[in-house]
Tab-separated table of C-alpha atoms in Angstrom:
chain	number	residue	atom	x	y	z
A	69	UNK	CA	-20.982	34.728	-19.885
A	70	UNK	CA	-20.071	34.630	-23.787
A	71	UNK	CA	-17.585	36.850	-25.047
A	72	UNK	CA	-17.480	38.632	-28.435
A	73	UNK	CA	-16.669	35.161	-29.995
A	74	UNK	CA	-19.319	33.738	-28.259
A	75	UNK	CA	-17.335	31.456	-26.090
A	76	UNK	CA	-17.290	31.424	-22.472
A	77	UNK	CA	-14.698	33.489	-20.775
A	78	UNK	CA	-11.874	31.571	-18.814
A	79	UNK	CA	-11.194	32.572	-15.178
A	80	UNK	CA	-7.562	31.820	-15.483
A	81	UNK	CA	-7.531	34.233	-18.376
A	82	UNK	CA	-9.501	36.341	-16.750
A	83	UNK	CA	-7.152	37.017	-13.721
A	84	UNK	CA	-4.001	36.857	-15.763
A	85	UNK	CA	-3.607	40.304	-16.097
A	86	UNK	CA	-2.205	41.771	-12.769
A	87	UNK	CA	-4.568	44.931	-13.845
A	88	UNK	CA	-7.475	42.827	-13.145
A	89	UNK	CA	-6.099	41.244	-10.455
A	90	UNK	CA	-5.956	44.685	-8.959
A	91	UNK	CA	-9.715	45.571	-9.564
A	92	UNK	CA	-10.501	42.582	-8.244
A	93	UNK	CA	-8.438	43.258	-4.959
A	94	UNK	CA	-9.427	46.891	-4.732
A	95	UNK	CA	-13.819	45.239	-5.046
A	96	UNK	CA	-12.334	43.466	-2.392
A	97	UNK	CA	-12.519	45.871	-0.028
A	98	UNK	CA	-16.027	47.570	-0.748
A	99	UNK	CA	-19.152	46.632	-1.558
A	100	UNK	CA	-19.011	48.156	-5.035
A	101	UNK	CA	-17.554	51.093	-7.006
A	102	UNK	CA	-18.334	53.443	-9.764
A	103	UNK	CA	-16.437	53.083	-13.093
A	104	UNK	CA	-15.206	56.496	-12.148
A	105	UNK	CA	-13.748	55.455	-8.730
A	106	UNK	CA	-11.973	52.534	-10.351
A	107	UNK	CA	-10.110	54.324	-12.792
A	108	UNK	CA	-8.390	56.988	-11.020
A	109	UNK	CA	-6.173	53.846	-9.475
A	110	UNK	CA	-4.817	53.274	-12.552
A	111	UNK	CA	-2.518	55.412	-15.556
A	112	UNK	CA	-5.476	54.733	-17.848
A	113	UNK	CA	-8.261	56.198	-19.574
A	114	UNK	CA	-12.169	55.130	-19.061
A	115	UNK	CA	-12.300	53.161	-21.732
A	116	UNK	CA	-9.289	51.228	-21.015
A	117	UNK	CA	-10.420	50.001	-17.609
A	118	UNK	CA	-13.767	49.303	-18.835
A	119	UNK	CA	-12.393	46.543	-21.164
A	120	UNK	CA	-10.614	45.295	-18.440
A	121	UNK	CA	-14.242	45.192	-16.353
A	122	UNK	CA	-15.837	43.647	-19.355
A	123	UNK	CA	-13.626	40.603	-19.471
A	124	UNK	CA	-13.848	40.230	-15.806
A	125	UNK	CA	-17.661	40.272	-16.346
A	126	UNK	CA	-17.434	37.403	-18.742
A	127	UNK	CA	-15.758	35.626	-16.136
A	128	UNK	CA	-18.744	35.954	-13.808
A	129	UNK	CA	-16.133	37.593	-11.609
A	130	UNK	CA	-17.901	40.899	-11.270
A	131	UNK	CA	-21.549	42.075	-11.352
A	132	UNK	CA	-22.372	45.413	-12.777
A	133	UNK	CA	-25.827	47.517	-12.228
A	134	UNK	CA	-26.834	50.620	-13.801
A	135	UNK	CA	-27.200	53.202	-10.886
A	136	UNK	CA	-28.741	56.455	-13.119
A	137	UNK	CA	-26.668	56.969	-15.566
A	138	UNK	CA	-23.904	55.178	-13.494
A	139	UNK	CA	-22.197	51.974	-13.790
A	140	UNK	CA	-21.544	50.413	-10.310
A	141	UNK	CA	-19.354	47.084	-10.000
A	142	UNK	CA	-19.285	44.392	-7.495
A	143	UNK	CA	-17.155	41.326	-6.384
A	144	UNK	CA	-18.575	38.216	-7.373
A	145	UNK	CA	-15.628	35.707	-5.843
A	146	UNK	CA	-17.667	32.174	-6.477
A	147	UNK	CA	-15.525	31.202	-9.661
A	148	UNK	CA	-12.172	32.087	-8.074
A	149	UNK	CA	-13.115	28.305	-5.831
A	150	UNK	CA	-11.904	27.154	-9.222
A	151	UNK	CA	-8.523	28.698	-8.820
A	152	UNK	CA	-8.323	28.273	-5.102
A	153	UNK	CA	-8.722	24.434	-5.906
A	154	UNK	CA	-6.048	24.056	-8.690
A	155	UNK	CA	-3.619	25.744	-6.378
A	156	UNK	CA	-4.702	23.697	-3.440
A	157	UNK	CA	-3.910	20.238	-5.105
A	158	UNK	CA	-0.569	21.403	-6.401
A	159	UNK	CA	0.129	22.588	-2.788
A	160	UNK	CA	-0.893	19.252	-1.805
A	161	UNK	CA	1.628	17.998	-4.571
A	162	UNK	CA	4.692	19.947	-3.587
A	163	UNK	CA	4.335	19.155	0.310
A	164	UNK	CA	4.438	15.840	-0.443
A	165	UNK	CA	7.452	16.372	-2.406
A	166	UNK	CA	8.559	18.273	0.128
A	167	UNK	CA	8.337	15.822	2.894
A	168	UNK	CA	9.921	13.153	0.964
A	169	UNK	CA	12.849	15.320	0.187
A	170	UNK	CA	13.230	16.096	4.180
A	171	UNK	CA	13.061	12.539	4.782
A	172	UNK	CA	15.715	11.559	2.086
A	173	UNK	CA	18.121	14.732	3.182
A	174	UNK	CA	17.124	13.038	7.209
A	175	UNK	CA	18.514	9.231	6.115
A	176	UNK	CA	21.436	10.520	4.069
A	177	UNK	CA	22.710	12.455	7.335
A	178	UNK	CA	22.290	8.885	9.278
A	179	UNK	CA	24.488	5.545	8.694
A	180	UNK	CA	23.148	3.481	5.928
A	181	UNK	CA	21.297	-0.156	6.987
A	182	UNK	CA	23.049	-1.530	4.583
A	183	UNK	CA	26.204	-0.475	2.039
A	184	UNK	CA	27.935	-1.671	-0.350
A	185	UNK	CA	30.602	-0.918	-2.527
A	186	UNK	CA	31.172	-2.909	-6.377
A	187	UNK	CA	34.003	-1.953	-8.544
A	188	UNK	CA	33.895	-2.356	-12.684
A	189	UNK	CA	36.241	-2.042	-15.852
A	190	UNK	CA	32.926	-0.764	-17.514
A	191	UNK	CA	32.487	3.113	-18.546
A	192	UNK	CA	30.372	5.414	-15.893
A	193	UNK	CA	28.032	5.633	-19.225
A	194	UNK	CA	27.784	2.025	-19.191
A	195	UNK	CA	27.178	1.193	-15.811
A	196	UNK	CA	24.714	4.463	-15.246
A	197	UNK	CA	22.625	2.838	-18.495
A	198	UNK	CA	22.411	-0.491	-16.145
A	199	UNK	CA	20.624	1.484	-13.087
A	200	UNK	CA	18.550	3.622	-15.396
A	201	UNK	CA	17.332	0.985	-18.510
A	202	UNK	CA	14.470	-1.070	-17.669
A	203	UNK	CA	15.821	-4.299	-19.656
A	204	UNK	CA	18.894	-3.746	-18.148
A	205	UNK	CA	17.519	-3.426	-14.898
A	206	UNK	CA	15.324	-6.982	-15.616
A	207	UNK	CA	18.494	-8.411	-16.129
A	208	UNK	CA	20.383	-8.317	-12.712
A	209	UNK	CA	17.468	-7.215	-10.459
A	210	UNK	CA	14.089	-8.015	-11.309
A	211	UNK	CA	11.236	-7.185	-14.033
A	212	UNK	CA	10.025	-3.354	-13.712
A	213	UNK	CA	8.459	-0.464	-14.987
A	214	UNK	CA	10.999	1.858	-14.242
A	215	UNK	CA	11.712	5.580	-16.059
A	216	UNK	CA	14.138	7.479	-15.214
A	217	UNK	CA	11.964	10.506	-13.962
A	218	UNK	CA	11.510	11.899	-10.626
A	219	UNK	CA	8.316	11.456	-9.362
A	220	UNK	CA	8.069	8.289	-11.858
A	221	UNK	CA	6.349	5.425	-9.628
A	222	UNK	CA	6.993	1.778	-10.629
A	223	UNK	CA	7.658	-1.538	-9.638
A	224	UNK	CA	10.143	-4.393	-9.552
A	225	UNK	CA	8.143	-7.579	-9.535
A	226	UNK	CA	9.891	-11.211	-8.629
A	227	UNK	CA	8.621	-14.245	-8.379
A	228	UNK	CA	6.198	-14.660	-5.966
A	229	UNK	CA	6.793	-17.248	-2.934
A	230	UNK	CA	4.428	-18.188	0.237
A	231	UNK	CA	5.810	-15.456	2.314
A	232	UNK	CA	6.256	-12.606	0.022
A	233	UNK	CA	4.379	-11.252	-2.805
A	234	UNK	CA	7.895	-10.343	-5.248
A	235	UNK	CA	6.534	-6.544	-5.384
A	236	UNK	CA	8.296	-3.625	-5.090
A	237	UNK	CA	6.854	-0.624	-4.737
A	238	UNK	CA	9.281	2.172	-5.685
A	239	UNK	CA	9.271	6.138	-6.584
A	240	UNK	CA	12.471	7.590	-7.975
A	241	UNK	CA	13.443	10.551	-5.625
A	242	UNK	CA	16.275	12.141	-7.170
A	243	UNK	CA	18.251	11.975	-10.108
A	244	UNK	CA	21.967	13.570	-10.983
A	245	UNK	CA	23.067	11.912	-14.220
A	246	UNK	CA	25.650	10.014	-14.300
A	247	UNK	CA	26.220	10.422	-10.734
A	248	UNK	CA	23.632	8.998	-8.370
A	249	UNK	CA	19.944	8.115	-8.017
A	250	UNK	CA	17.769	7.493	-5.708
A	251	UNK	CA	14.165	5.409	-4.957
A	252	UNK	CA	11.863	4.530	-2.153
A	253	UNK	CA	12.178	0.553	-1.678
A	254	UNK	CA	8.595	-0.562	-0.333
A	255	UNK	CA	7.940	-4.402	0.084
A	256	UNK	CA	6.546	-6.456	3.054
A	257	UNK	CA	5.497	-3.201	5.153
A	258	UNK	CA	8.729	-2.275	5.182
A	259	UNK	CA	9.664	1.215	3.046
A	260	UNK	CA	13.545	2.199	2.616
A	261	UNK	CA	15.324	4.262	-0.037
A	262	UNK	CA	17.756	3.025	-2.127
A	263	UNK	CA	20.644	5.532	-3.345
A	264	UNK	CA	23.008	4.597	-5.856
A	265	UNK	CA	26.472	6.487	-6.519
A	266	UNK	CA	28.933	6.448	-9.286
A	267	UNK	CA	32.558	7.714	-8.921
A	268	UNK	CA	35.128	7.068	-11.760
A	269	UNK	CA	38.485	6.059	-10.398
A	270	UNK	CA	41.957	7.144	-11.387
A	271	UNK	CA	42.558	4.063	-13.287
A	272	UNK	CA	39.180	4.485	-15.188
A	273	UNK	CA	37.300	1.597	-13.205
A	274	UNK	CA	34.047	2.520	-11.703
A	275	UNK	CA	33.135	2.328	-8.146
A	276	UNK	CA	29.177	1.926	-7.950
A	277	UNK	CA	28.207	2.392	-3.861
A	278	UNK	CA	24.714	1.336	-2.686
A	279	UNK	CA	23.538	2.518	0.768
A	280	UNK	CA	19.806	1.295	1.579
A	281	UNK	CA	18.355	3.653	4.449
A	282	UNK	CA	15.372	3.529	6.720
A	283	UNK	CA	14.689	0.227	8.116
A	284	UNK	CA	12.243	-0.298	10.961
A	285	UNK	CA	14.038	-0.638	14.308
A	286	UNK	CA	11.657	-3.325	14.426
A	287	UNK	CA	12.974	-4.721	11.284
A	288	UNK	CA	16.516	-4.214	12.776
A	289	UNK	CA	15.749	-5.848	15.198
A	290	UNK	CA	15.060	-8.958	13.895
A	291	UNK	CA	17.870	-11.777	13.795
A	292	UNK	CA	18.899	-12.002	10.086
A	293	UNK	CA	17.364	-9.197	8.586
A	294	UNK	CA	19.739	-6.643	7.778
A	295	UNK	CA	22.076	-9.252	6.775
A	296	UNK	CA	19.890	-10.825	4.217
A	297	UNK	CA	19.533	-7.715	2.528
A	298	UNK	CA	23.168	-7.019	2.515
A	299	UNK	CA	23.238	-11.020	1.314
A	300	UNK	CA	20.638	-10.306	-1.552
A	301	UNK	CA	22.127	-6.532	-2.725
A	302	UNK	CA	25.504	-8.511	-2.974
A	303	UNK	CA	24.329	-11.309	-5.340
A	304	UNK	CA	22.422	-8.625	-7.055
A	305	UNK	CA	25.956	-6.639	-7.320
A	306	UNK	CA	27.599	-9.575	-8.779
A	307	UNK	CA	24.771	-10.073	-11.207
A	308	UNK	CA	25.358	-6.583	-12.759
A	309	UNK	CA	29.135	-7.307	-12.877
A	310	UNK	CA	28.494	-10.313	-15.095
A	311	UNK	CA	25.689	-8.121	-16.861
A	312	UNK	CA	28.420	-5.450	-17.710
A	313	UNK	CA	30.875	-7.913	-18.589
């Protein structure tokens, strides 16, 4: 319905006011009510409340008839699907969050797969600006996408060989500048996360610690495995040192 501007009425707007929200709960409950019966609920004059009905009207949220020389209102709840479907996909969005969040806190109570410690002369500034720059990041890992944004999803991409694609899949979890970050690792079926930490020492060198989580016991398993990682994080490691240098 067209309001006095002649543009449609907004059902977000129209249930922003917790006074309409409230006629809409108490229509609820019955199958309609007088104008009369509506506004004794509320420290407010006839008028008042019927402004409030109006813009719910223009909503298509409620139906008025003429009963005599009585206005009687009813619930009309189709449009609040609308509503119902923006909160559902955000729910959606934050359970997802959720669970990731419940599976990092999970792997940082357990033993890392694989961790490493690196120690530079660089600045904690410096050395936080390698993990979080993409050209930085090209330069001792691998090409990427990467922002420093949870939620950001991106990918390191190396060159490709007859066993393995050179994709990463990754999604930055967590972020506590200059202090740590974390990202899923996904590549050959196999999905980790990767958590980085930066302490500065007492003689001003940085530590930089790198614990990889969440391996497959299958993966575990297999002869070689973990150590290659440890083998490829270490060149990696060295990389940045010369990178920083």
């Amino acid at each position: 319905m067209l309001n006095e501007k002649g543009q449609v009425r907004d059902v977000y707007d129209a249930v922003a006011d917790p006074t309409r929200r409230k006629i809409l709960q108490m229509l609820t409950d019955v199958e309609e009510l007088p104008l009369y019966e509506i506004t004794v609920h509320f420290q407010m004059g006839r008028t008042a409340v019927s402004k409030h009905l109006a813009i719910l009207k223009e909503a298509d949220l409620v139906v008025a008839r003429k009963v005599g020389r009585e206005t009687r209102y009813r619930l009309n709840a189709k449009p609040l699907k609308e509503i119902q479907d923006w909160v559902s996909y955000y729910e959606g969005f934050w359970k997802e969050r959720m669970f990731k969040l419940n599976q990092l806190l999970e792997e940082q109570n357990m033993k890392p797969d694989v961790s490493l410690d690196f120690q530079f002369t660089s600045s904690v500034e410096k050395v936080w600006h390698a993990l979080t720059d993409s050209d930085m990041l090209a330069k001792w890992i691998w090409n990427n996408d990467f922002k420093a944004e949870v939620g950001h999803k991106f990918q390191f991409r190396a060159e490709p060989s007859e066993w393995w694609d050179g994709i990463v899949d990754c999604e930055v979890l967590n972020i506590d500048e200059p202090n740590a970050i974390t990202y899923t690792w996904a590549s050959a079926g196999e999905t980790t996360t990767v958590t980085w930490t930066l302490t500065k020492n007492a003689d001003d060198t940085v530590q930089l610690k790198l614990d990889q989580s969440g391996f497959s016991e299958e993966t575990k398993a297999r002869q070689g495995a973990i150590e290659g990682a440890t083998y490829a994080w270490t060149e990696m490691g060295n990389k940045l040192g010369t990178v920083l240098a």
